[in-house]
CSV table of C-alpha atoms in Angstrom, one decimal:
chain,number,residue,atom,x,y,z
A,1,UNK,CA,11.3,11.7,6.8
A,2,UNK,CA,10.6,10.1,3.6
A,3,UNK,CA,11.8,6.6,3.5
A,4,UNK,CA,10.8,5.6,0.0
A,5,UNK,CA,11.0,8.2,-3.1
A,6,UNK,CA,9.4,8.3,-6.1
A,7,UNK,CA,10.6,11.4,-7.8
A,8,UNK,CA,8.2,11.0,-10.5
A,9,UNK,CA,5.0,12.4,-10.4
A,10,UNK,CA,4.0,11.2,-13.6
A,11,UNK,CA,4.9,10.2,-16.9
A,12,UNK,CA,3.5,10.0,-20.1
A,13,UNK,CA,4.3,7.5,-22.7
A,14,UNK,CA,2.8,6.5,-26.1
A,15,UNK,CA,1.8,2.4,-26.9
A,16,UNK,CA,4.9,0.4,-27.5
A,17,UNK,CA,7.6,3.1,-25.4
A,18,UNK,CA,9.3,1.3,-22.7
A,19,UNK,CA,9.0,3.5,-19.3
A,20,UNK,CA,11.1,3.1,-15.9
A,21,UNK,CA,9.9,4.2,-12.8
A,22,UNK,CA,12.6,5.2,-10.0
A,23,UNK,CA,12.3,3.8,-6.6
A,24,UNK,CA,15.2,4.8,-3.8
A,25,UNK,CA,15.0,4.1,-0.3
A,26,UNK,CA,16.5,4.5,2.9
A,27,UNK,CA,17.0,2.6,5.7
A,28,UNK,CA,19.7,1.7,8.5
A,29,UNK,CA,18.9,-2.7,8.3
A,30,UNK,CA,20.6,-5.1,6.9
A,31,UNK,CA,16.9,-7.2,6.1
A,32,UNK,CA,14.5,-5.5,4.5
A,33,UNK,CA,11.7,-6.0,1.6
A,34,UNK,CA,10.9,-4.1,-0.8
A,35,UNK,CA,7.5,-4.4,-2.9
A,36,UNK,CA,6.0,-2.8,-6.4
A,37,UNK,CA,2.0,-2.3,-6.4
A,38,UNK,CA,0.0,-1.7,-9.3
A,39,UNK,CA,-2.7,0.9,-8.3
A,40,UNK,CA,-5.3,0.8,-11.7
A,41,UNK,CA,-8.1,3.6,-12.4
A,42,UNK,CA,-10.5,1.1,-10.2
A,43,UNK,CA,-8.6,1.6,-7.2
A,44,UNK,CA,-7.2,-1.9,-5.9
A,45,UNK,CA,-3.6,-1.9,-5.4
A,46,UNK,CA,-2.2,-5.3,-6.9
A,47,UNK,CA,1.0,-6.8,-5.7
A,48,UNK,CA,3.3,-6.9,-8.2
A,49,UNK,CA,6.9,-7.8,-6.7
A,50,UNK,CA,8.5,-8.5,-3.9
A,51,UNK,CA,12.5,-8.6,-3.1
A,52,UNK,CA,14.5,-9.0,-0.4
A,53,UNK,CA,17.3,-7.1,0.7
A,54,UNK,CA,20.1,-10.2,0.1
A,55,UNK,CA,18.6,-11.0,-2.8
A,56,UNK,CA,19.9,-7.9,-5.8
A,57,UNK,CA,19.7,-10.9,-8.7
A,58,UNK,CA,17.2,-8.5,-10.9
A,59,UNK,CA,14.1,-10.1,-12.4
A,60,UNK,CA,12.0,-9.9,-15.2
A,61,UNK,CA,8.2,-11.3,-15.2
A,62,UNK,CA,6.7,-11.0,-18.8
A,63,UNK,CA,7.2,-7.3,-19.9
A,64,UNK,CA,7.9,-6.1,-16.5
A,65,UNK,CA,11.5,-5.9,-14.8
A,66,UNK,CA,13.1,-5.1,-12.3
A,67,UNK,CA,16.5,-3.6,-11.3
A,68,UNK,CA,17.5,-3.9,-7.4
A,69,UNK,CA,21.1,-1.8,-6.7
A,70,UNK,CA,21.9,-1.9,-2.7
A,71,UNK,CA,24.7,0.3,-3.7
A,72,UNK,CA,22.3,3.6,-4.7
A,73,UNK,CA,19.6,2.3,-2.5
A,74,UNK,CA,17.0,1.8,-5.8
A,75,UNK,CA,14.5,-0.6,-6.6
A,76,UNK,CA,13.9,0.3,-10.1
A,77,UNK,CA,10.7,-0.8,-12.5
A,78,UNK,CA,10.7,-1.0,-16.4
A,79,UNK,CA,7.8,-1.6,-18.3
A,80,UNK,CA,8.7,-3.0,-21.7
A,81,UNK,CA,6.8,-2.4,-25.1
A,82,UNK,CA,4.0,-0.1,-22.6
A,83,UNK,CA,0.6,-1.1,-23.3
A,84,UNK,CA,-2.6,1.2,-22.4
A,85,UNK,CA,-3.7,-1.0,-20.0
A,86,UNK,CA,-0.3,-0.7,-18.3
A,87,UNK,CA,-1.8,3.0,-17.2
A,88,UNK,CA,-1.9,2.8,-13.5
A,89,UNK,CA,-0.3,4.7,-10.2
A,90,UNK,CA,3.0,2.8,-9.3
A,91,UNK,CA,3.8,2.7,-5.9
A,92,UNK,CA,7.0,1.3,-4.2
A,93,UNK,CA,6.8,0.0,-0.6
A,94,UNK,CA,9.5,-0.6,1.9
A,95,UNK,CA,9.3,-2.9,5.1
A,96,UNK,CA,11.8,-2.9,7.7
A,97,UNK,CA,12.0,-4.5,10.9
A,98,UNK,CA,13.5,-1.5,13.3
A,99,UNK,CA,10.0,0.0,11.8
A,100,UNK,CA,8.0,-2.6,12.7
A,101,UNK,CA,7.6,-5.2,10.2
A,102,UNK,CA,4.0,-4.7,10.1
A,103,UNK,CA,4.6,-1.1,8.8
A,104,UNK,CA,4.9,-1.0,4.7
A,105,UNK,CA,5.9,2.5,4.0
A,106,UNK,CA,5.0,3.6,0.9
A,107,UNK,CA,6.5,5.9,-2.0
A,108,UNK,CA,4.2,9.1,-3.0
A,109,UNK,CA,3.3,7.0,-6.0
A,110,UNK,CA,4.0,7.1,-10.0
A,111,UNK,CA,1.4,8.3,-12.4
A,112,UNK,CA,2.0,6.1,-15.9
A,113,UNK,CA,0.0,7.4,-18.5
A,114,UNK,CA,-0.2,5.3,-22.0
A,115,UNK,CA,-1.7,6.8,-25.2
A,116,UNK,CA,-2.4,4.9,-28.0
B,1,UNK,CA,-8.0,-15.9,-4.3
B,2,UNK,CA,-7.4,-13.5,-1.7
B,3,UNK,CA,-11.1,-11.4,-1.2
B,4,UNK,CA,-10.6,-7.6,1.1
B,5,UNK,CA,-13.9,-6.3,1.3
B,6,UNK,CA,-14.1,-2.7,2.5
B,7,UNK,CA,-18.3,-2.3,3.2
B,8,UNK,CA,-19.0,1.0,1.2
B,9,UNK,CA,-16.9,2.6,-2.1
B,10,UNK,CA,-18.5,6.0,-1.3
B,11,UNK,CA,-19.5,7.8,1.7
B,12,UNK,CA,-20.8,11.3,2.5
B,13,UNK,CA,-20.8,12.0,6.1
B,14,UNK,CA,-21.6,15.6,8.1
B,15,UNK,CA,-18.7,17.1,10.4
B,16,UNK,CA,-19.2,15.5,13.3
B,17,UNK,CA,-20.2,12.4,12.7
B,18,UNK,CA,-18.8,8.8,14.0
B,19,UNK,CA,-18.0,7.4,10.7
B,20,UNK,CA,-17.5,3.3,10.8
B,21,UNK,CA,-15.7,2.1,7.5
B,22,UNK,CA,-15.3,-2.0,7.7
B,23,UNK,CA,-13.2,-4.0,6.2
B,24,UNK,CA,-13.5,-7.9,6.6
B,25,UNK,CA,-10.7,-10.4,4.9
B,26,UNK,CA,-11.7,-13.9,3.8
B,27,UNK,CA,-7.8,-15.8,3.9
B,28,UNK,CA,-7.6,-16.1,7.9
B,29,UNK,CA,-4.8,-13.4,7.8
B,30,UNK,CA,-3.2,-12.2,10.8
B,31,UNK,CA,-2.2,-8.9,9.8
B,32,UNK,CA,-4.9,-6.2,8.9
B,33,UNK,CA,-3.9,-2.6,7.9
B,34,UNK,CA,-5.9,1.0,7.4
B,35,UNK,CA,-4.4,3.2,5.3
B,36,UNK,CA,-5.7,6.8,4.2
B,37,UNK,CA,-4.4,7.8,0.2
B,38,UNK,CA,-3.9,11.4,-0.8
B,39,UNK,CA,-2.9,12.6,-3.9
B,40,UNK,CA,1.1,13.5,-3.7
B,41,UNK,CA,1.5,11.8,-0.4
B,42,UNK,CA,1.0,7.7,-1.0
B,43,UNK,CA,-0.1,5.5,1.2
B,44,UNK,CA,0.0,7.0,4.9
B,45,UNK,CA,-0.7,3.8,8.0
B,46,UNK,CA,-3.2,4.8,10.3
B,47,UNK,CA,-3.2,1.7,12.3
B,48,UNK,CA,-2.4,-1.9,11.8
B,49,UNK,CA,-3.4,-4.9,14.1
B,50,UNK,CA,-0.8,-8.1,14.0
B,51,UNK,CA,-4.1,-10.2,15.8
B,52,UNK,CA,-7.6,-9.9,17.4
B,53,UNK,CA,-7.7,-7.6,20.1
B,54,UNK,CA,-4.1,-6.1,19.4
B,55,UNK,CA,-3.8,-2.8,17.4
B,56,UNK,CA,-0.8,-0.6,16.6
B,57,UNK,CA,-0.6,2.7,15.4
B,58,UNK,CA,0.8,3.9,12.4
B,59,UNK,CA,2.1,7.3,11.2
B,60,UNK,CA,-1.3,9.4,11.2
B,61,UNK,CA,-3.4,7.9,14.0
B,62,UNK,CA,-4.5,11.0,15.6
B,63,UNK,CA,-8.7,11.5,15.0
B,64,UNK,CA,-8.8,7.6,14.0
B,65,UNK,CA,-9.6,4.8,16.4
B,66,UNK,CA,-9.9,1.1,15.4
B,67,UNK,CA,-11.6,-2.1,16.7
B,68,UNK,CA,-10.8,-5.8,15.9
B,69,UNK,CA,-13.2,-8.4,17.9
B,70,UNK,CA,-13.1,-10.7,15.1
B,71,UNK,CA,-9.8,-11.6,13.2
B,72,UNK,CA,-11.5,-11.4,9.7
B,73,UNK,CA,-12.9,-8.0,10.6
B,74,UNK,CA,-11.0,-4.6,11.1
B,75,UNK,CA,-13.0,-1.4,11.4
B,76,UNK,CA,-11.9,2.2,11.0
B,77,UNK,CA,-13.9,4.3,13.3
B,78,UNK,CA,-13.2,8.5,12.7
B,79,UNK,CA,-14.8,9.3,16.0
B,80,UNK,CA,-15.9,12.8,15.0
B,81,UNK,CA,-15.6,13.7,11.5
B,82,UNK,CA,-13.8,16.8,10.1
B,83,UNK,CA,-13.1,18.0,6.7
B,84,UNK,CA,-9.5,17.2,6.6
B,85,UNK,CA,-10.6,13.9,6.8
B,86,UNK,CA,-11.8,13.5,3.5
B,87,UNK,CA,-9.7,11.0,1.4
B,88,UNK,CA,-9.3,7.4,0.3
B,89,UNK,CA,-9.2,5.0,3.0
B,90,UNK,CA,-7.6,1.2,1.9
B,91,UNK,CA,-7.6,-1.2,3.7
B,92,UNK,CA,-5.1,-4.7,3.5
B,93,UNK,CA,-4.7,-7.6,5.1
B,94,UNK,CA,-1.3,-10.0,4.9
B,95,UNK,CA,-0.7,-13.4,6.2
B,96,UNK,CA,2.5,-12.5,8.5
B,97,UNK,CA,3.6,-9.1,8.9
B,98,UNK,CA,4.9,-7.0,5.8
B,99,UNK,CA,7.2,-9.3,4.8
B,100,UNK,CA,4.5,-11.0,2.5
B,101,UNK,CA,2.7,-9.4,0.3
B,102,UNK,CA,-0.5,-7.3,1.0
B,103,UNK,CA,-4.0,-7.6,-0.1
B,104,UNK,CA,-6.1,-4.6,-0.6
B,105,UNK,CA,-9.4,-3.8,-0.8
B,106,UNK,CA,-11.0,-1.6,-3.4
B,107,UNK,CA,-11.2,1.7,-1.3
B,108,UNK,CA,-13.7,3.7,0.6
B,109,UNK,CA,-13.9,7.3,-0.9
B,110,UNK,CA,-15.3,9.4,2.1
B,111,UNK,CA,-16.3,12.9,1.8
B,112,UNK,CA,-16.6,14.6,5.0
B,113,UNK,CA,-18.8,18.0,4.5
């Protein structure tokens, strides 16, 4: 079964249009992390965040946020004020320990597409 | 900074083939990771390895072997190719399990024919 969902396939924004991608999870521990990667046309996946599961305080980095809710299991990302070179896949990651905590198990990823 | 090398970007191999993809990390990491990408289904682990000689399997293992003599060095070994085998393979490295963040490398696009 899926553990992470990103219902989004893809969305299409144009410069300046703030976008949020959905993240929900699901999982049966108390501990957990949960992680954003940035996957750009080149194909490295970057780390963007990382969050803990006793840690909901949400965060913002720059133009990027992030909204953590243990109550509707979601890990949600806004980019603000988009920018082209904001057009990547977006995946979010879980890792729990009953899983083995060497086991990230990723979402199906988010296309972001940013048009001038 | 953190370097993951994977040893080619693109690979054509015939049905049937052994196919060796390598990956070699240059931070002293413990953890190294394969993963295969397809579009519409993410990231999928084939196997991970937590130290040198030690090797787990992950959630599509079957057709995939792996091999880690070296603790910088983790290679993906398809021991005869098929078709449904093309895809993406990434591979990452992290200093202690999943708890820290991974670093990948730029991807191996293999086409199996």
């Amino acid at each position: 079964a899926q553990k992470v969902t990103q219902a989004q396939t893809e969305i299409s924004v144009v410069e300046k249009e703030d976008v949020t991608l959905d993240c929900v999870y699901e999982t049966r521990d108390t501990t957990y992390y949960l992680f954003w990667y940035k996957q750009p046309p080149s194909g490295e996946l970057v780390f963007l965040i990382r969050r803990n599961s006793f840690d909901e305080q949400n965060e913002i980095s720059g133009r990027y946020s992030w909204n953590f809710q243990k109550s509707t299991s979601s890990f949600n990302f806004t980019i603000t004020a988009s920018q082209v070179v904001d057009s990547a896949v977006y995946f979010c990651a879980l890792s729990e320990p009953t899983d083995s905590w060497g086991k990230l198990q990723f979402g199906a990823g988010t296309q972001v597409v940013v048009t001038p | 900074d953190v370097k993951v090398t994977q040893s080619s970007r693109y690979l054509v191999k015939r049905t049937g083939e052994k196919v060796f993809l390598e990956c070699v990390q240059d931070m002293d990491h413990e953890n190294m990771f394969w993963y295969r990408q397809d579009p519409g289904l993410g990231l999928r682990l084939i196997y991970f390895s937590y130290d040198v000689k030690m090797k787990e399997k992950g959630d599509i293992p079957e057709g995939y072997s792996v091999s880690r003599e070296k603790k910088e060095r983790f290679s993906l070994i398809l021991e005869s190719a098929s078709t449904n085998q093309t895809s993406m393979y990434l591979c990452a490295s992290s200093l202690n399990w999943a708890i820290y963040e991974a670093f990948f490398g730029q991807g191996t696009r293999l086409t199996v024919v």
